[in-house]
Structures are given as structure tokens and as C-alpha cells.
Backbone as a ProteinNet text record, in pm:
[ID]
protein_1_A
[PRIMARY]
MLLLDTSGLLCYVHRSEPQHQQAVQILDSTSRSLTHSYVLAEFVALALIRRFPRLATLRFISDLLENPDIEVVWIDELLHREAVELLIARQDKTYSLCDAVSFVLMRQLGMREALTTDHHFE
[TERTIARY]
-365	-323	-165.1	-114.2	-25.3	56.6	132.4	148.4	304.1	329.7	447.6	542.9	578.3	723.7	804.8	855.8	940.3	1105.3	1127.6	1191.2	1219.6	1080.6	1090	1075	998.6	1028.6	1129.1	1269.8	1401.4	1408.4	1405.6	1455.4	1421	1295	1237.1	1302.5	1325.3	1352.4	1493.2	1571	1729.9	1815.8	1836.3	1930.3	2006.3	2048.5	2177	2203.3	2045.8	1988.8	2034.5	2093.5	2069.5	1984.8	1878.7	1716.9	1624.9	1668.5	1645.8	1515.3	1657.3	1609	1431.5	1439.4	1371.1	1246.9	1210.9	1136.1	1078.5	1169.9	1055.9	977.1	1051.2	1006.2	843.6	895	667.9	653.2	666	570.3	476.1	581.7	546	409.4	452.9	374.8	261.6	258	110.5	59.5	-115.7	-215.9	-273.3	-249.9	-302.1	-250.1	-187.6	-131	-65.9	-90.8	-156.6	-19.6	-17.8	107.4	76.1	88.6	62.4	119.7	45.8	152.8	214.8	275.3	368.8	483	481	571.7	634.4	535.8	600.3	624.7	666.4	746.8	863.4	837.3	929.8	1092.4	1026.5	1015	1142.6	1138.6	1171.6	1273.6	1273.1	1366	1493.1	1456.6	1602.5	1627.9	1544.1	1609.5	1731.6	1687.7	1792.1	1929.9	1844.7	1989.3	2069.8	2041.2	2096.5	2179.5	2153.1	2159.4	2210.4	2000	1969.4	1905.6	1923.4	1879.4	1726.9	1738.2	1598.9	1522	1554	1427.9	1363	1470	1389.6	1293.6	1375.2	1325	1125.8	1154.4	1015.8	921.1	967.6	948.2	895	927	865	738.7	779.1	608.9	578.6	592.7	470.8	381.3	449.7	420.3	367.6	345.1	317.2	148	95.3	-6.6	-7.3	-30.2	-128.4	-100.9	-64.7	-89.8	-188	-302	-440	-424.5	-340.9	-312	-284.8	-257.4	-143.2	-287.4	-305.6	-382.8	-314.1	-338.5	-265.7	-330.8	-360.9	-449.2	-402.7	-439.6	-437.9	-422.6	-293.8	-281	-443.6	-485.4	-558.4	-557	-552	-587.5	-581.8	-730.1	-778	-653.5	-680.8	-521.5	-390	-370.5	-255.3	-281.1	-386.5	-375.9	-339.7	-443.3	-382	-242.1	-203.1	-108	-16.9	9.4	80.6	65.6	-110.2	-166.8	-112.4	-40.3	19.7	167.5	206.2	368.7	386.5	266.9	224.8	234.8	148.9	141.7	236.8	339.8	421	587.9	640.7	738.7	808	847.8	951.5	956.5	921.7	959.8	1035.4	1067.4	1193.4	1150.2	1003.2	949.8	906.9	878.8	915.9	771.4	722.9	553	458.5	563.1	549.1	498.9	599.7	571.3	430.1	381.2	294	148.7	209.8	19.9	37.3	173	89.1	103.4	88.8	79.2	-72.7	-89.3	-298.3	-292.7	-292.7	-342.1	-378.2	-305	-299.7	-401.3	-386.9	-457.9	-589.7	-678.5	-791.3	-819.3	-759.9	-725	-794.3	-716	-688	-536.5	-476.3	-358.3	-257.4	-176.2	-56.9	115.1	110.7	168.6	225.3	385.5	436.8	569.6	570.9	790.4	764.3	896.3	982.9	1080.4	1206.2	1303.3	1325.1	1193.9	1223.9	1170.3	1220.3	1237.2	1116.1	1057.8	954.6	851.7	808.2	735.3	709.3	755.8	772.4	677.8
873.7	718.1	717.8	622.7	608.8	502.7	393.8	228	256	225	141.6	35.8	54.2	-74.7	-95.5	-210.3	-292.2	-187.7	-154	-23.1	94.9	140.6	260.8	175.1	83.7	97.5	118.9	-4.3	24.9	133.6	197	350.1	421.1	398.5	440.6	449	294.9	192.8	221.1	221.3	198.3	326.4	381.2	540.8	501.2	423.2	396.1	410.2	357	367	537.3	579.2	705.5	770.9	719.3	793	807.4	806.8	745.7	921.8	993.8	1114.2	1172.6	1176.5	1177.2	1072.3	970.4	854.7	845.1	909.6	964.1	1092	1207.1	1288.8	1284	1183.5	1139.3	1121.5	969.7	885.3	978.2	1084.3	1135.8	1217.2	1301.1	1316.4	1332.8	1171.3	1110.2	1086.8	1149.3	1061.5	954.4	836.6	693	645.8	534.5	427.6	315.7	225.4	129.8	4.3	-117.2	-146.6	-343.1	-463.3	-571.3	-687.3	-750.1	-896.8	-950.6	-952.5	-963.4	-838.9	-722.6	-678.4	-664.2	-689.6	-769.4	-843.1	-981.4	-1088.1	-1012	-914.1	-943.8	-875.8	-737.1	-707.1	-709.6	-851.1	-920.9	-1036.1	-1017.9	-1128.1	-1023	-906.2	-834	-804.4	-762	-683.2	-807.6	-930	-1046.5	-1029.7	-1039.6	-1073.8	-970	-842.3	-744.6	-718.6	-858.9	-815.3	-720.8	-680.8	-574	-634	-606.3	-665.2	-734.9	-868	-996.7	-902.9	-939.2	-865.2	-732.7	-565.3	-445.2	-435.9	-527.2	-605	-640.2	-806.7	-810.8	-727.1	-652.5	-578.6	-386.7	-439.1	-266.5	-323	-464.4	-553.1	-518.7	-568.4	-524.4	-492.7	-338.1	-246	-109.3	-194	-172.8	-150.2	-350.8	-410.1	-341.6	-261.2	-243.9	-53	-75.7	123.7	151.2	240.3	248.7	310.2	401.4	481.5	412.7	267.7	209.4	136.9	80.3	-32.3	-139.2	-263.3	-387.7	-489.9	-484.9	-623.9	-737.8	-828.2	-944	-1034	-1093	-1152.2	-1221.1	-1234.2	-1387.1	-1481.9	-1623.3	-1648.7	-1545.4	-1488.4	-1393.3	-1308.1	-1205.8	-1094.5	-1147.2	-1296.4	-1320.9	-1371.4	-1459.2	-1438.5	-1302.7	-1238	-1104.3	-1071.6	-1142.9	-1037.9	-1123.7	-1260.3	-1371.9	-1343.1	-1265.9	-1291.6	-1134.3	-1056	-910.2	-944	-998	-1121.9	-1147.3	-1229.2	-1345.2	-1223	-1106.5	-993.3	-941.3	-906.8	-837.5	-894	-974.9	-1074.5	-912.9	-856.8	-735.9	-666.4	-694	-615.3	-771.6	-656.3	-745.3	-785.3	-705.7	-689.2	-783.5	-773.1	-883.6	-1010.6	-1035.9	-1101.8	-984.9	-902.2	-857.2	-773.9	-646.3	-581.5	-568.1	-690.7	-642.5	-681.2	-743	-749.8	-573.7	-504.6	-353.5	-298.1	-337.7	-239.6	-296	-410.1	-465	-323	-347.1	-279.1	-145.8	-118.8	83.5	82.2	-9.6	10	26.1	-156.6	-171	0.8	55.1	186.5	296.5	283	452.3	488.9	450.5	513.3	556	633.3	685.4	760.7	690.2	791.3	609.5	537.6	553	548.9	450.1	520.5	403.4	392.6	309.5	379.6	311.8	361.7	265.2	181.8	78.3	145.8	132.8	248.7	177	18.3	-11.5	51.9	112.7	224.8	357.6	429.3	535	493.4
-1438.7	-1332.9	-1425.7	-1342.9	-1408.6	-1396.6	-1517.4	-1468.3	-1395.9	-1294.2	-1282.1	-1328.5	-1333.3	-1423.4	-1365.7	-1375.4	-1306.6	-1276.4	-1429.6	-1388.2	-1350.3	-1335.8	-1283.4	-1117.6	-1060.6	-972.9	-869.9	-991.2	-916.6	-894.8	-974.4	-980.1	-863.2	-861.5	-730.9	-565.2	-524.7	-381.7	-360.8	-519.1	-503	-519.3	-418.5	-455.2	-517.3	-542.5	-626.9	-833.2	-818.1	-976.8	-976	-1149	-1211.6	-1239.6	-1218.6	-1218.6	-1082.1	-980.8	-818.8	-848.5	-805.6	-788	-878.4	-986.5	-1091.3	-1073.7	-1060.4	-1042.8	-884.2	-781.1	-642.4	-723.5	-763.2	-785.5	-802.7	-973.6	-1027.7	-977.4	-883.7	-781.5	-693.1	-604.7	-470.2	-507.6	-743.8	-690.6	-755.4	-821.3	-875.8	-757.7	-756.7	-655.9	-730.2	-832.7	-800.5	-910.3	-849.4	-963.1	-1007.6	-1069.1	-1118.1	-1177.3	-1051.1	-1206.4	-1160.7	-1226.4	-1170.8	-1162.4	-1140.7	-1086.7	-1082.5	-1244.2	-1290.8	-1280.6	-1249	-1224.4	-1157.5	-996.4	-887.9	-839.8	-975.3	-999.9	-1003	-1148.1	-1259	-1109.1	-1041.2	-977.8	-903.9	-788.4	-702.2	-729.1	-884.3	-1003.8	-991.6	-1073.2	-1065.6	-967.6	-890.4	-708.1	-716.6	-717.7	-598.2	-734.2	-860.9	-940.7	-932.5	-859.1	-889.6	-743.2	-652.5	-546.2	-418.9	-478.7	-300.8	-259.4	-50	-48.1	-48.4	-6.9	-6.1	83.1	198.3	305.1	275.3	249.3	179.3	69.8	22.5	-158.9	-116.9	-49.9	-36.2	86.6	150.9	322.1	125.3	75.3	-99.7	-64.2	-146	-228.5	-154.7	-42.8	84.3	101.5	131.7	131.8	-17.3	-116.5	-218.2	-220.1	-186.7	-189.7	-56.3	7.2	147.7	132.3	2.4	-80	-89.1	-55.6	-80.6	-218.4	-224.8	-410.5	-513.1	-501	-604.2	-617.9	-674.5	-780.1	-794.8	-758.3	-825.5	-847.1	-1005.1	-1097.4	-1086.7	-1066	-1071.4	-1145.7	-1315	-1407.9	-1397.1	-1489.1	-1505.5	-1638.8	-1687.2	-1784.1	-1893	-1903.8	-1996.9	-2032.8	-1920.2	-2020.4	-2057.2	-1967.3	-2005.9	-2191	-2171.7	-2330.6	-2416.6	-2372.9	-2457.7	-2493.4	-2383.9	-2376.7	-2474.2	-2463	-2562.8	-2706.3	-2662.2	-2876.1	-2920.5	-2803.9	-2887.6	-2912.8	-2813.3	-2822	-3048	-3015.9	-3161.5	-3251.2	-3216	-3342.6	-3363.6	-3238.9	-3279.3	-3288.8	-3420.7	-3296.9	-3360.8	-3439.8	-3436.8	-3331.6	-3211.9	-3060.2	-2998.5	-2929.4	-2799.8	-2658.3	-2667.8	-2548.5	-2456.4	-2335.4	-2211.6	-2245	-2171.5	-2151.9	-2020.1	-1949.8	-1880.1	-1924.4	-2011.9	-2048.6	-2146.1	-2207.8	-2328.1	-2208.1	-2088.5	-2045.6	-1994.9	-1910.6	-1930.1	-2063.1	-2162.6	-2268.1	-2288.5	-2319.3	-2279.1	-2223.1	-2013.2	-1982.8	-1986	-2064.6	-2081	-2190.3	-2227.9	-2390	-2316	-2230.1	-2215.6	-2127.9	-2011.2	-1935.5	-1989.6	-2096.8	-2186.9	-2092.6	-2048	-2003.2	-2077.5	-2046.7	-2157.2	-2117.3	-1972.8	-1899.8	-1728.5	-1777.1	-1734.2	-1658.6	-1493.8	-1468.2	-1506.9	-1556.1	-1669.5	-1748.1	-1769	-1785.7	-1944.6	-1962.4	-2039.7	-2166.7	-2272.1	-2403.7	-2501.1	-2451	-2516.1	-2510.4	-2380.5	-2342.1	-2409.4	-2494.5	-2560.7	-2657.2
[MASK]
++++++++++++++++++++++++++++++++++++++++++++++++++++++++++++++++++++++++++++++++++++++++++++++++++++++++++++++++++++++++++

């Protein structure tokens, strides 16, 4: 299973992104993927900051939510707290709360691969 991160989704959706073609190939060849609600929120915010079309961005998120091959995990208080604990424990790192949630989920599910351009996932 492949974790879909914000940067990977941006590359997949927007042809102007340098890694667009690679993101399309990776995601299209993956049968099951997983993302979470914090990635979706971050995706919308980042796409709007980069001045990508609002309606297209929101339609992409809506389509993603309906895709049976993509599982969306809705972050609850327990998972949020675990991610905050990870950030506290790793103060030498600069990754975001969204990334910390991804790392906790990946560890819990035994996942090793992510569609991302974020060096924190290395």
C-alpha cells in the first residue's frame, strides 16, 4: 500500500509540477493507496497558496474521497495526540504535524512507501 502525501498529490494533479509524469506513473500503477484528512486539508491550502484553480482543487478532493482504491483515514484525537508526541520526541526534526500523522500511520500499518517529494519521508 502507498501513502499519498500532499506533495505527491500536487505533483499528480498539476502538470506544471516537475515530477508530474513520475507521480502519474507511480499512482496509476498502484492498486491500493491510503491518505488521511490532514493531507487533504494541507493539499487544499497549498494548492490555493500556489494559485491553482480552486474549483479544480476541490473537485479533485471530492473525486479522491469517492475513489474505492484510496482509503482515507479520518484523524481522531488519539492519532492526533500520538503525532504530537512524536513531534515532541523528535524536536531535532522539522517535519509538520501532517507529516507526523503520516509517520504514525505508516508505522502502525507497516507501510514503507509514500508518493511524496518531501525529504522527511526518506
